[in-house]
Amino acid sequence: MTTNEMNLRGRELVDEALLPTEADVARYERTGWHIAPQVLPDALLDSARLAIEAHHAGKRDRILPRKAKFSDWRPGDGDGVRNNEFCSLQNDGVRELVMQPVLGAIAARLARAPAIRLFDDQAIYKPPATGAVGATAVGWHTDHSYWSTCTSTSMLTAWIPLHDAEVKNGTLYVIDGSHLWPECEHLRGFNDPDLDSIEQRMGRAIPKHLITAMQLKKGQVSFHHMRALHASAPNRATHPRFAVAVHMQDAANTYQPLTSANGMAIVLPHDQLCRPDRAGRPDYSDPEIFPEIWPGKARNVKHA
């Protein structure tokens, strides 16, 4: 199946009732997060879970170039948190979920953008509680900290649990309004399970009432701003937790060259996967790596 054929599957009208209202968008702009209603069917989520399990077992529909360095858990890597990046580029079942038009339509409303492209995605698995459950926490971080070569300040992430998500099974937490804090500019703590040290790391007090758990029913999706500080708690349930994070870029996003503190050029795996633009720089509009989720072929919103 070609990329274009996969992009065309499932394109249909998106129901206006599922999209954020202007009041919802204004709230997102204040808090940095939004919870959508149940927009995804159970069958699609169940299929994605089976696809992720097959991915863990070694199945790949496509092989990405070895030169691109990214996390892609395989048997033998241990049984803590499993992080498989660029999963939709390798796995058709995950791609079917990631490319749902409703995800892009919601993101476009929240970002006030005419179009939304995929930037990357992650399939994240947390094993059930055994022993040191703290090891299954995902640390406080901002997505923007890992996307410093992006010019956009409006990128966002859809977080999709493949079942009900609650505090007990390690749901996502977002700190209200943190996307407006300058201290969040370079906060990379994804692999640091010490969730209690965030105030010390930030150098500021964080009132407990600002920390919001994304408690979702199966089919619901949460969205958070690229600069929103977020983490997920340990999985203390008796069953694994499956989730897919879909990182999305607005149409205006392009590549910008940057160097690290030691003077080395910053190179994302995205840069190693996509085609160059006319100037020889990574092209963040390459449809093979960054396909358009919205509007794509779903160019209409169905009004009640």
PDB file of C-alpha atoms in Angstrom:
ATOM      1  CA  MET A   1       0.000   0.000   0.000  1.00  0.00           C
ATOM      2  CA  THR A   2       1.403   3.407  -0.964  1.00  0.00           C
ATOM      3  CA  THR A   3       1.570   6.376   1.387  1.00  0.00           C
ATOM      4  CA  ASN A   4      -1.144   8.183  -0.595  1.00  0.00           C
ATOM      5  CA  GLU A   5      -3.448   5.176  -0.400  1.00  0.00           C
ATOM      6  CA  MET A   6      -2.978   4.978   3.361  1.00  0.00           C
ATOM      7  CA  ASN A   7      -3.632   8.703   3.717  1.00  0.00           C
ATOM      8  CA  LEU A   8      -6.919   8.391   1.801  1.00  0.00           C
ATOM      9  CA  ARG A   9      -8.335   5.613   3.971  1.00  0.00           C
ATOM     10  CA  GLY A  10     -11.062   6.662   6.373  1.00  0.00           C
ATOM     11  CA  ARG A  11     -11.403  10.222   5.048  1.00  0.00           C
ATOM     12  CA  GLU A  12     -14.923  11.410   5.768  1.00  0.00           C
ATOM     13  CA  LEU A  13     -16.868  14.323   7.165  1.00  0.00           C
ATOM     14  CA  VAL A  14     -15.906  15.370  10.684  1.00  0.00           C
ATOM     15  CA  ASP A  15     -18.849  16.151  12.964  1.00  0.00           C
ATOM     16  CA  GLU A  16     -18.835  19.753  14.204  1.00  0.00           C
ATOM     17  CA  ALA A  17     -20.138  18.529  17.568  1.00  0.00           C
ATOM     18  CA  LEU A  18     -16.813  16.783  18.190  1.00  0.00           C
ATOM     19  CA  LEU A  19     -14.725  19.907  17.630  1.00  0.00           C
ATOM     20  CA  PRO A  20     -13.710  22.541  20.204  1.00  0.00           C
ATOM     21  CA  THR A  21     -15.903  25.606  20.532  1.00  0.00           C
ATOM     22  CA  GLU A  22     -14.410  29.096  20.663  1.00  0.00           C
ATOM     23  CA  ALA A  23     -14.752  28.916  24.460  1.00  0.00           C
ATOM     24  CA  ASP A  24     -12.840  25.614  24.445  1.00  0.00           C
ATOM     25  CA  VAL A  25     -10.071  27.166  22.342  1.00  0.00           C
ATOM     26  CA  ALA A  26      -9.822  30.156  24.670  1.00  0.00           C
ATOM     27  CA  ARG A  27      -9.559  27.794  27.637  1.00  0.00           C
ATOM     28  CA  TYR A  28      -6.841  25.790  25.866  1.00  0.00           C
ATOM     29  CA  GLU A  29      -4.929  29.004  25.285  1.00  0.00           C
ATOM     30  CA  ARG A  30      -5.090  29.716  29.031  1.00  0.00           C
ATOM     31  CA  THR A  31      -4.406  26.225  30.385  1.00  0.00           C
ATOM     32  CA  GLY A  32      -2.396  24.526  27.632  1.00  0.00           C
ATOM     33  CA  TRP A  33      -4.649  21.455  27.406  1.00  0.00           C
ATOM     34  CA  HIS A  34      -8.019  20.258  26.104  1.00  0.00           C
ATOM     35  CA  ILE A  35     -10.024  17.063  26.544  1.00  0.00           C
ATOM     36  CA  ALA A  36     -12.115  15.965  23.571  1.00  0.00           C
ATOM     37  CA  PRO A  37     -15.264  13.831  23.839  1.00  0.00           C
ATOM     38  CA  GLN A  38     -15.284  10.207  22.721  1.00  0.00           C
ATOM     39  CA  VAL A  39     -14.166  10.751  19.122  1.00  0.00           C
ATOM     40  CA  LEU A  40     -12.540   7.378  18.366  1.00  0.00           C
ATOM     41  CA  PRO A  41     -14.377   4.037  18.089  1.00  0.00           C
ATOM     42  CA  ASP A  42     -13.468   1.068  20.266  1.00  0.00           C
ATOM     43  CA  ALA A  43     -12.713  -1.128  17.250  1.00  0.00           C
ATOM     44  CA  LEU A  44     -10.072   1.295  15.979  1.00  0.00           C
ATOM     45  CA  LEU A  45      -8.404   1.477  19.398  1.00  0.00           C
ATOM     46  CA  ASP A  46      -8.480  -2.304  19.801  1.00  0.00           C
ATOM     47  CA  SER A  47      -6.910  -2.714  16.366  1.00  0.00           C
ATOM     48  CA  ALA A  48      -4.167  -0.234  17.278  1.00  0.00           C
ATOM     49  CA  ARG A  49      -3.414  -2.161  20.456  1.00  0.00           C
ATOM     50  CA  LEU A  50      -3.012  -5.388  18.499  1.00  0.00           C
ATOM     51  CA  ALA A  51      -0.754  -3.558  16.047  1.00  0.00           C
ATOM     52  CA  ILE A  52       1.440  -2.278  18.889  1.00  0.00           C
ATOM     53  CA  GLU A  53       1.678  -5.754  20.386  1.00  0.00           C
ATOM     54  CA  ALA A  54       2.767  -7.048  16.969  1.00  0.00           C
ATOM     55  CA  HIS A  55       5.283  -4.194  16.754  1.00  0.00           C
ATOM     56  CA  HIS A  56       6.705  -5.228  20.130  1.00  0.00           C
ATOM     57  CA  ALA A  57       7.039  -8.758  18.782  1.00  0.00           C
ATOM     58  CA  GLY A  58       9.146  -7.474  15.883  1.00  0.00           C
ATOM     59  CA  LYS A  59       6.625  -6.990  13.056  1.00  0.00           C
ATOM     60  CA  ARG A  60       7.351  -4.035  10.773  1.00  0.00           C
ATOM     61  CA  ASP A  61       5.412  -3.065   7.640  1.00  0.00           C
ATOM     62  CA  ARG A  62       8.240  -0.720   6.657  1.00  0.00           C
ATOM     63  CA  ILE A  63      11.846  -0.385   7.794  1.00  0.00           C
ATOM     64  CA  LEU A  64      13.204   3.088   8.501  1.00  0.00           C
ATOM     65  CA  PRO A  65      16.817   4.024   7.709  1.00  0.00           C
ATOM     66  CA  ARG A  66      19.307   2.968  10.375  1.00  0.00           C
ATOM     67  CA  LYS A  67      20.998   6.371  10.311  1.00  0.00           C
ATOM     68  CA  ALA A  68      18.000   7.914  12.075  1.00  0.00           C
ATOM     69  CA  LYS A  69      18.471   7.569  15.831  1.00  0.00           C
ATOM     70  CA  PHE A  70      15.194   7.176  17.711  1.00  0.00           C
ATOM     71  CA  SER A  71      13.644   4.983  20.404  1.00  0.00           C
ATOM     72  CA  ASP A  72      12.083   1.781  19.096  1.00  0.00           C
ATOM     73  CA  TRP A  73      11.699  -0.768  21.914  1.00  0.00           C
ATOM     74  CA  ARG A  74      12.451  -4.369  21.026  1.00  0.00           C
ATOM     75  CA  PRO A  75      12.491  -7.614  23.009  1.00  0.00           C
ATOM     76  CA  GLY A  76      15.634  -7.656  25.095  1.00  0.00           C
ATOM     77  CA  ASP A  77      15.429  -3.963  25.981  1.00  0.00           C
ATOM     78  CA  GLY A  78      13.910  -4.676  29.395  1.00  0.00           C
ATOM     79  CA  ASP A  79      10.347  -4.495  30.632  1.00  0.00           C
ATOM     80  CA  GLY A  80      10.037  -0.958  31.928  1.00  0.00           C
ATOM     81  CA  VAL A  81       8.327   1.716  29.871  1.00  0.00           C
ATOM     82  CA  ARG A  82       8.367   0.769  26.171  1.00  0.00           C
ATOM     83  CA  ASN A  83       8.727   3.748  23.858  1.00  0.00           C
ATOM     84  CA  ASN A  84       8.377   3.190  20.108  1.00  0.00           C
ATOM     85  CA  GLU A  85       8.836   6.393  18.122  1.00  0.00           C
ATOM     86  CA  PHE A  86       7.786   6.956  14.499  1.00  0.00           C
ATOM     87  CA  CYS A  87       5.563   3.923  14.975  1.00  0.00           C
ATOM     88  CA  SER A  88       3.043   4.981  12.316  1.00  0.00           C
ATOM     89  CA  LEU A  89       5.785   5.143   9.675  1.00  0.00           C
ATOM     90  CA  GLN A  90       6.584   1.505  10.382  1.00  0.00           C
ATOM     91  CA  ASN A  91       3.217   0.023  11.305  1.00  0.00           C
ATOM     92  CA  ASP A  92       0.014   0.248   9.240  1.00  0.00           C
ATOM     93  CA  GLY A  93      -2.275  -0.484  12.196  1.00  0.00           C
ATOM     94  CA  VAL A  94      -0.866   2.402  14.212  1.00  0.00           C
ATOM     95  CA  ARG A  95      -0.965   4.656  11.144  1.00  0.00           C
ATOM     96  CA  GLU A  96      -4.689   4.009  10.775  1.00  0.00           C
ATOM     97  CA  LEU A  97      -5.185   5.535  14.231  1.00  0.00           C
ATOM     98  CA  VAL A  98      -2.688   8.389  13.895  1.00  0.00           C
ATOM     99  CA  MET A  99      -4.133   9.612  10.583  1.00  0.00           C
ATOM    100  CA  GLN A 100      -7.738   9.967  11.760  1.00  0.00           C
ATOM    101  CA  PRO A 101      -9.040  13.283  10.361  1.00  0.00           C
ATOM    102  CA  VAL A 102     -10.853  14.170  13.587  1.00  0.00           C
ATOM    103  CA  LEU A 103      -7.506  14.398  15.413  1.00  0.00           C
ATOM    104  CA  GLY A 104      -6.197  16.902  12.901  1.00  0.00           C
ATOM    105  CA  ALA A 105      -9.460  18.844  12.845  1.00  0.00           C
ATOM    106  CA  ILE A 106      -9.421  19.282  16.624  1.00  0.00           C
ATOM    107  CA  ALA A 107      -5.736  20.237  16.552  1.00  0.00           C
ATOM    108  CA  ALA A 108      -6.373  22.795  13.804  1.00  0.00           C
ATOM    109  CA  ARG A 109      -9.095  24.449  15.879  1.00  0.00           C
ATOM    110  CA  LEU A 110      -6.910  24.585  18.987  1.00  0.00           C
ATOM    111  CA  ALA A 111      -3.869  25.908  17.113  1.00  0.00           C
ATOM    112  CA  ARG A 112      -5.994  28.253  14.963  1.00  0.00           C
ATOM    113  CA  ALA A 113      -4.237  26.749  11.959  1.00  0.00           C
ATOM    114  CA  PRO A 114      -5.560  26.043   8.430  1.00  0.00           C
ATOM    115  CA  ALA A 115      -3.801  22.693   8.188  1.00  0.00           C
ATOM    116  CA  ILE A 116      -2.137  20.122  10.435  1.00  0.00           C
ATOM    117  CA  ARG A 117       0.662  17.730   9.537  1.00  0.00           C
ATOM    118  CA  LEU A 118       2.058  14.808  11.484  1.00  0.00           C
ATOM    119  CA  PHE A 119       5.429  15.527  13.085  1.00  0.00           C
ATOM    120  CA  ASP A 120       5.969  12.167  14.753  1.00  0.00           C
ATOM    121  CA  ASP A 121       4.267   9.731  17.092  1.00  0.00           C
ATOM    122  CA  GLN A 122       5.040   7.404  19.967  1.00  0.00           C
ATOM    123  CA  ALA A 123       3.462   4.162  21.123  1.00  0.00           C
ATOM    124  CA  ILE A 124       4.041   4.061  24.883  1.00  0.00           C
ATOM    125  CA  TYR A 125       3.458   0.942  26.970  1.00  0.00           C
ATOM    126  CA  LYS A 126       3.623   0.737  30.750  1.00  0.00           C
ATOM    127  CA  PRO A 127       3.744  -2.731  32.283  1.00  0.00           C
ATOM    128  CA  PRO A 128       1.501  -3.534  35.250  1.00  0.00           C
ATOM    129  CA  ALA A 129       2.813  -2.839  38.735  1.00  0.00           C
ATOM    130  CA  THR A 130       5.539  -5.202  39.884  1.00  0.00           C
ATOM    131  CA  GLY A 131       8.269  -4.232  42.320  1.00  0.00           C
ATOM    132  CA  ALA A 132       9.419  -0.620  41.948  1.00  0.00           C
ATOM    133  CA  VAL A 133       6.348   0.904  40.328  1.00  0.00           C
ATOM    134  CA  GLY A 134       8.039   4.305  40.199  1.00  0.00           C
ATOM    135  CA  ALA A 135      10.098   2.982  37.310  1.00  0.00           C
ATOM    136  CA  THR A 136       7.013   3.132  35.086  1.00  0.00           C
ATOM    137  CA  ALA A 137       6.575   6.889  35.490  1.00  0.00           C
ATOM    138  CA  VAL A 138       7.331   9.193  32.553  1.00  0.00           C
ATOM    139  CA  GLY A 139       9.077  12.294  33.861  1.00  0.00           C
ATOM    140  CA  TRP A 140       8.126  15.948  33.612  1.00  0.00           C
ATOM    141  CA  HIS A 141       9.045  17.458  30.261  1.00  0.00           C
ATOM    142  CA  THR A 142       7.820  19.650  27.449  1.00  0.00           C
ATOM    143  CA  ASP A 143       7.602  18.410  23.882  1.00  0.00           C
ATOM    144  CA  HIS A 144       9.104  21.640  22.575  1.00  0.00           C
ATOM    145  CA  SER A 145      12.331  20.818  24.414  1.00  0.00           C
ATOM    146  CA  TYR A 146      12.823  17.955  21.949  1.00  0.00           C
ATOM    147  CA  TRP A 147      11.757  20.016  18.898  1.00  0.00           C
ATOM    148  CA  SER A 148      14.134  22.974  19.079  1.00  0.00           C
ATOM    149  CA  THR A 149      14.682  23.028  15.299  1.00  0.00           C
ATOM    150  CA  CYS A 150      10.991  23.860  14.733  1.00  0.00           C
ATOM    151  CA  THR A 151       9.992  27.469  14.056  1.00  0.00           C
ATOM    152  CA  SER A 152       6.401  27.024  15.214  1.00  0.00           C
ATOM    153  CA  THR A 153       5.177  27.999  18.664  1.00  0.00           C
ATOM    154  CA  SER A 154       1.774  26.347  18.099  1.00  0.00           C
ATOM    155  CA  MET A 155       2.588  22.654  17.759  1.00  0.00           C
ATOM    156  CA  LEU A 156       0.640  20.263  19.952  1.00  0.00           C
ATOM    157  CA  THR A 157       0.164  16.645  20.932  1.00  0.00           C
ATOM    158  CA  ALA A 158      -2.881  14.376  20.973  1.00  0.00           C
ATOM    159  CA  TRP A 159      -2.603  11.780  23.751  1.00  0.00           C
ATOM    160  CA  ILE A 160      -4.705   8.700  23.019  1.00  0.00           C
ATOM    161  CA  PRO A 161      -5.122   5.993  25.657  1.00  0.00           C
ATOM    162  CA  LEU A 162      -6.304   2.731  24.118  1.00  0.00           C
ATOM    163  CA  HIS A 163      -8.579   2.038  27.123  1.00  0.00           C
ATOM    164  CA  ASP A 164      -9.922   4.047  30.055  1.00  0.00           C
ATOM    165  CA  ALA A 165      -7.139   6.192  31.537  1.00  0.00           C
ATOM    166  CA  GLU A 166      -7.155   7.001  35.243  1.00  0.00           C
ATOM    167  CA  VAL A 167      -4.753   7.823  38.042  1.00  0.00           C
ATOM    168  CA  LYS A 168      -4.309   4.174  39.021  1.00  0.00           C
ATOM    169  CA  ASN A 169      -3.072   3.010  35.613  1.00  0.00           C
ATOM    170  CA  GLY A 170      -0.688   5.902  35.045  1.00  0.00           C
ATOM    171  CA  THR A 171      -2.578   8.537  33.111  1.00  0.00           C
ATOM    172  CA  LEU A 172      -1.127  11.809  31.855  1.00  0.00           C
ATOM    173  CA  TYR A 173      -0.797  14.906  34.056  1.00  0.00           C
ATOM    174  CA  VAL A 174      -0.553  18.457  32.689  1.00  0.00           C
ATOM    175  CA  ILE A 175       0.273  21.588  34.693  1.00  0.00           C
ATOM    176  CA  ASP A 176      -2.266  24.327  33.953  1.00  0.00           C
ATOM    177  CA  GLY A 177      -0.761  27.393  32.314  1.00  0.00           C
ATOM    178  CA  SER A 178       2.773  26.006  32.264  1.00  0.00           C
ATOM    179  CA  HIS A 179       3.009  26.578  28.511  1.00  0.00           C
ATOM    180  CA  LEU A 180       3.323  30.270  29.398  1.00  0.00           C
ATOM    181  CA  TRP A 181       6.221  29.761  31.839  1.00  0.00           C
ATOM    182  CA  PRO A 182       9.693  30.715  30.531  1.00  0.00           C
ATOM    183  CA  GLU A 183      11.245  28.008  32.743  1.00  0.00           C
ATOM    184  CA  CYS A 184       9.678  25.352  30.495  1.00  0.00           C
ATOM    185  CA  GLU A 185      11.757  26.337  27.476  1.00  0.00           C
ATOM    186  CA  HIS A 186      14.299  23.507  27.825  1.00  0.00           C
ATOM    187  CA  LEU A 187      12.896  20.874  30.164  1.00  0.00           C
ATOM    188  CA  ARG A 188      13.888  17.359  29.102  1.00  0.00           C
ATOM    189  CA  GLY A 189      12.883  14.869  31.750  1.00  0.00           C
ATOM    190  CA  PHE A 190      11.015  12.145  29.852  1.00  0.00           C
ATOM    191  CA  ASN A 191      13.263   9.394  31.247  1.00  0.00           C
ATOM    192  CA  ASP A 192      13.435  10.770  34.811  1.00  0.00           C
ATOM    193  CA  PRO A 193      10.827   8.953  36.948  1.00  0.00           C
ATOM    194  CA  ASP A 194      11.334  11.265  39.959  1.00  0.00           C
ATOM    195  CA  LEU A 195       8.129  13.260  39.646  1.00  0.00           C
ATOM    196  CA  ASP A 196       8.522  14.919  43.055  1.00  0.00           C
ATOM    197  CA  SER A 197      11.649  16.897  42.153  1.00  0.00           C
ATOM    198  CA  ILE A 198       9.985  19.149  39.584  1.00  0.00           C
ATOM    199  CA  GLU A 199       9.737  22.222  41.829  1.00  0.00           C
ATOM    200  CA  GLN A 200      13.447  22.011  42.603  1.00  0.00           C
ATOM    201  CA  ARG A 201      14.300  21.612  38.930  1.00  0.00           C
ATOM    202  CA  MET A 202      12.035  24.489  37.934  1.00  0.00           C
ATOM    203  CA  GLY A 203      13.074  26.780  40.766  1.00  0.00           C
ATOM    204  CA  ARG A 204       9.464  27.676  41.501  1.00  0.00           C
ATOM    205  CA  ALA A 205       6.558  26.453  43.587  1.00  0.00           C
ATOM    206  CA  ILE A 206       3.824  24.581  41.721  1.00  0.00           C
ATOM    207  CA  PRO A 207       0.454  24.642  43.514  1.00  0.00           C
ATOM    208  CA  LYS A 208      -1.142  21.207  43.573  1.00  0.00           C
ATOM    209  CA  HIS A 209      -4.398  22.523  42.117  1.00  0.00           C
ATOM    210  CA  LEU A 210      -2.583  23.340  38.863  1.00  0.00           C
ATOM    211  CA  ILE A 211      -1.646  19.691  38.274  1.00  0.00           C
ATOM    212  CA  THR A 212      -4.508  18.121  36.321  1.00  0.00           C
ATOM    213  CA  ALA A 213      -4.912  14.403  35.670  1.00  0.00           C
ATOM    214  CA  MET A 214      -6.237  13.584  32.200  1.00  0.00           C
ATOM    215  CA  GLN A 215      -8.844  11.028  33.275  1.00  0.00           C
ATOM    216  CA  LEU A 216     -10.363   9.765  30.041  1.00  0.00           C
ATOM    217  CA  LYS A 217     -12.895   7.208  28.948  1.00  0.00           C
ATOM    218  CA  LYS A 218     -11.936   4.917  26.083  1.00  0.00           C
ATOM    219  CA  GLY A 219     -12.325   6.912  22.868  1.00  0.00           C
ATOM    220  CA  GLN A 220     -11.568  10.271  24.465  1.00  0.00           C
ATOM    221  CA  VAL A 221      -8.382  12.146  23.562  1.00  0.00           C
ATOM    222  CA  SER A 222      -6.473  14.850  25.412  1.00  0.00           C
ATOM    223  CA  PHE A 223      -4.467  17.562  23.643  1.00  0.00           C
ATOM    224  CA  HIS A 224      -1.633  19.617  25.096  1.00  0.00           C
ATOM    225  CA  HIS A 225       0.469  22.535  23.875  1.00  0.00           C
ATOM    226  CA  MET A 226       4.086  21.927  22.861  1.00  0.00           C
ATOM    227  CA  ARG A 227       5.311  23.982  25.839  1.00  0.00           C
ATOM    228  CA  ALA A 228       2.923  22.495  28.418  1.00  0.00           C
ATOM    229  CA  LEU A 229       4.701  20.701  31.244  1.00  0.00           C
ATOM    230  CA  HIS A 230       3.432  17.141  31.482  1.00  0.00           C
ATOM    231  CA  ALA A 231       4.284  13.713  32.879  1.00  0.00           C
ATOM    232  CA  SER A 232       2.566  10.445  33.646  1.00  0.00           C
ATOM    233  CA  ALA A 233       2.359   8.604  36.926  1.00  0.00           C
ATOM    234  CA  PRO A 234       3.421   5.005  37.558  1.00  0.00           C
ATOM    235  CA  ASN A 235       1.063   2.240  36.483  1.00  0.00           C
ATOM    236  CA  ARG A 236      -0.261   0.746  39.716  1.00  0.00           C
ATOM    237  CA  ALA A 237      -2.940  -1.325  37.996  1.00  0.00           C
ATOM    238  CA  THR A 238      -2.725  -5.056  37.331  1.00  0.00           C
ATOM    239  CA  HIS A 239      -2.876  -4.635  33.555  1.00  0.00           C
ATOM    240  CA  PRO A 240      -0.576  -2.817  31.101  1.00  0.00           C
ATOM    241  CA  ARG A 241      -1.291   0.728  29.969  1.00  0.00           C
ATOM    242  CA  PHE A 242      -1.212   1.440  26.231  1.00  0.00           C
ATOM    243  CA  ALA A 243      -1.229   4.956  24.769  1.00  0.00           C
ATOM    244  CA  VAL A 244      -0.277   6.667  21.519  1.00  0.00           C
ATOM    245  CA  ALA A 245       1.044  10.234  21.459  1.00  0.00           C
ATOM    246  CA  VAL A 246       0.491  11.979  18.120  1.00  0.00           C
ATOM    247  CA  HIS A 247       2.747  15.015  17.768  1.00  0.00           C
ATOM    248  CA  MET A 248       1.380  17.495  15.238  1.00  0.00           C
ATOM    249  CA  GLN A 249       2.744  20.559  13.459  1.00  0.00           C
ATOM    250  CA  ASP A 250       0.751  23.465  12.103  1.00  0.00           C
ATOM    251  CA  ALA A 251       1.132  24.383   8.431  1.00  0.00           C
ATOM    252  CA  ALA A 252       3.502  27.270   9.175  1.00  0.00           C
ATOM    253  CA  ASN A 253       6.162  25.129  10.852  1.00  0.00           C
ATOM    254  CA  THR A 254       9.550  24.903   9.141  1.00  0.00           C
ATOM    255  CA  TYR A 255      13.098  23.872  10.031  1.00  0.00           C
ATOM    256  CA  GLN A 256      15.537  26.276  11.670  1.00  0.00           C
ATOM    257  CA  PRO A 257      19.233  25.433  12.193  1.00  0.00           C
ATOM    258  CA  LEU A 258      20.414  25.506  15.797  1.00  0.00           C
ATOM    259  CA  THR A 259      23.563  24.541  17.676  1.00  0.00           C
ATOM    260  CA  SER A 260      23.912  23.114  21.164  1.00  0.00           C
ATOM    261  CA  ALA A 261      25.860  24.724  24.007  1.00  0.00           C
ATOM    262  CA  ASN A 262      29.000  22.894  22.848  1.00  0.00           C
ATOM    263  CA  GLY A 263      28.661  24.296  19.331  1.00  0.00           C
ATOM    264  CA  MET A 264      27.439  21.092  17.687  1.00  0.00           C
ATOM    265  CA  ALA A 265      24.579  21.247  15.195  1.00  0.00           C
ATOM    266  CA  ILE A 266      21.314  19.931  16.629  1.00  0.00           C
ATOM    267  CA  VAL A 267      20.034  17.080  14.457  1.00  0.00           C
ATOM    268  CA  LEU A 268      16.653  15.473  15.078  1.00  0.00           C
ATOM    269  CA  PRO A 269      15.853  11.993  13.745  1.00  0.00           C
ATOM    270  CA  HIS A 270      13.176  13.741  11.688  1.00  0.00           C
ATOM    271  CA  ASP A 271      15.978  15.560   9.854  1.00  0.00           C
ATOM    272  CA  GLN A 272      17.563  12.221   8.953  1.00  0.00           C
ATOM    273  CA  LEU A 273      14.305  10.758   7.653  1.00  0.00           C
ATOM    274  CA  CYS A 274      12.844  13.534   5.518  1.00  0.00           C
ATOM    275  CA  ARG A 275      13.834  14.938   2.150  1.00  0.00           C
ATOM    276  CA  PRO A 276      15.842  18.176   1.890  1.00  0.00           C
ATOM    277  CA  ASP A 277      14.216  21.391   0.735  1.00  0.00           C
ATOM    278  CA  ARG A 278      15.617  23.556  -2.062  1.00  0.00           C
ATOM    279  CA  ALA A 279      18.184  25.014   0.331  1.00  0.00           C
ATOM    280  CA  GLY A 280      19.323  21.551   1.370  1.00  0.00           C
ATOM    281  CA  ARG A 281      17.721  21.765   4.799  1.00  0.00           C
ATOM    282  CA  PRO A 282      15.248  19.255   6.291  1.00  0.00           C
ATOM    283  CA  ASP A 283      11.810  19.691   4.743  1.00  0.00           C
ATOM    284  CA  TYR A 284       9.196  19.446   7.489  1.00  0.00           C
ATOM    285  CA  SER A 285       6.469  19.352   4.831  1.00  0.00           C
ATOM    286  CA  ASP A 286       7.763  16.130   3.222  1.00  0.00           C
ATOM    287  CA  PRO A 287       4.496  14.171   2.753  1.00  0.00           C
ATOM    288  CA  GLU A 288       6.217  10.801   3.090  1.00  0.00           C
ATOM    289  CA  ILE A 289       7.364  11.559   6.642  1.00  0.00           C
ATOM    290  CA  PHE A 290       4.996  14.362   7.659  1.00  0.00           C
ATOM    291  CA  PRO A 291       1.654  13.573   5.975  1.00  0.00           C
ATOM    292  CA  GLU A 292      -1.206  16.038   6.286  1.00  0.00           C
ATOM    293  CA  ILE A 293      -3.794  14.879   8.814  1.00  0.00           C
ATOM    294  CA  TRP A 294      -6.136  17.828   8.283  1.00  0.00           C
ATOM    295  CA  PRO A 295      -7.701  18.784   6.011  1.00  0.00           C
ATOM    296  CA  GLY A 296      -6.147  16.133   3.769  1.00  0.00           C
ATOM    297  CA  LYS A 297      -9.043  14.726   1.784  1.00  0.00           C
ATOM    298  CA  ALA A 298     -11.525  15.410   4.599  1.00  0.00           C
ATOM    299  CA  ARG A 299     -12.168  18.989   3.581  1.00  0.00           C
ATOM    300  CA  ASN A 300     -15.598  19.365   5.117  1.00  0.00           C
ATOM    301  CA  VAL A 301     -17.079  19.679   8.579  1.00  0.00           C
ATOM    302  CA  LYS A 302     -20.536  18.176   9.031  1.00  0.00           C
ATOM    303  CA  HIS A 303     -22.868  20.581  10.825  1.00  0.00           C
ATOM    304  CA  ALA A 304     -25.861  19.391  12.807  1.00  0.00           C
TER     305      ALA A 304
END
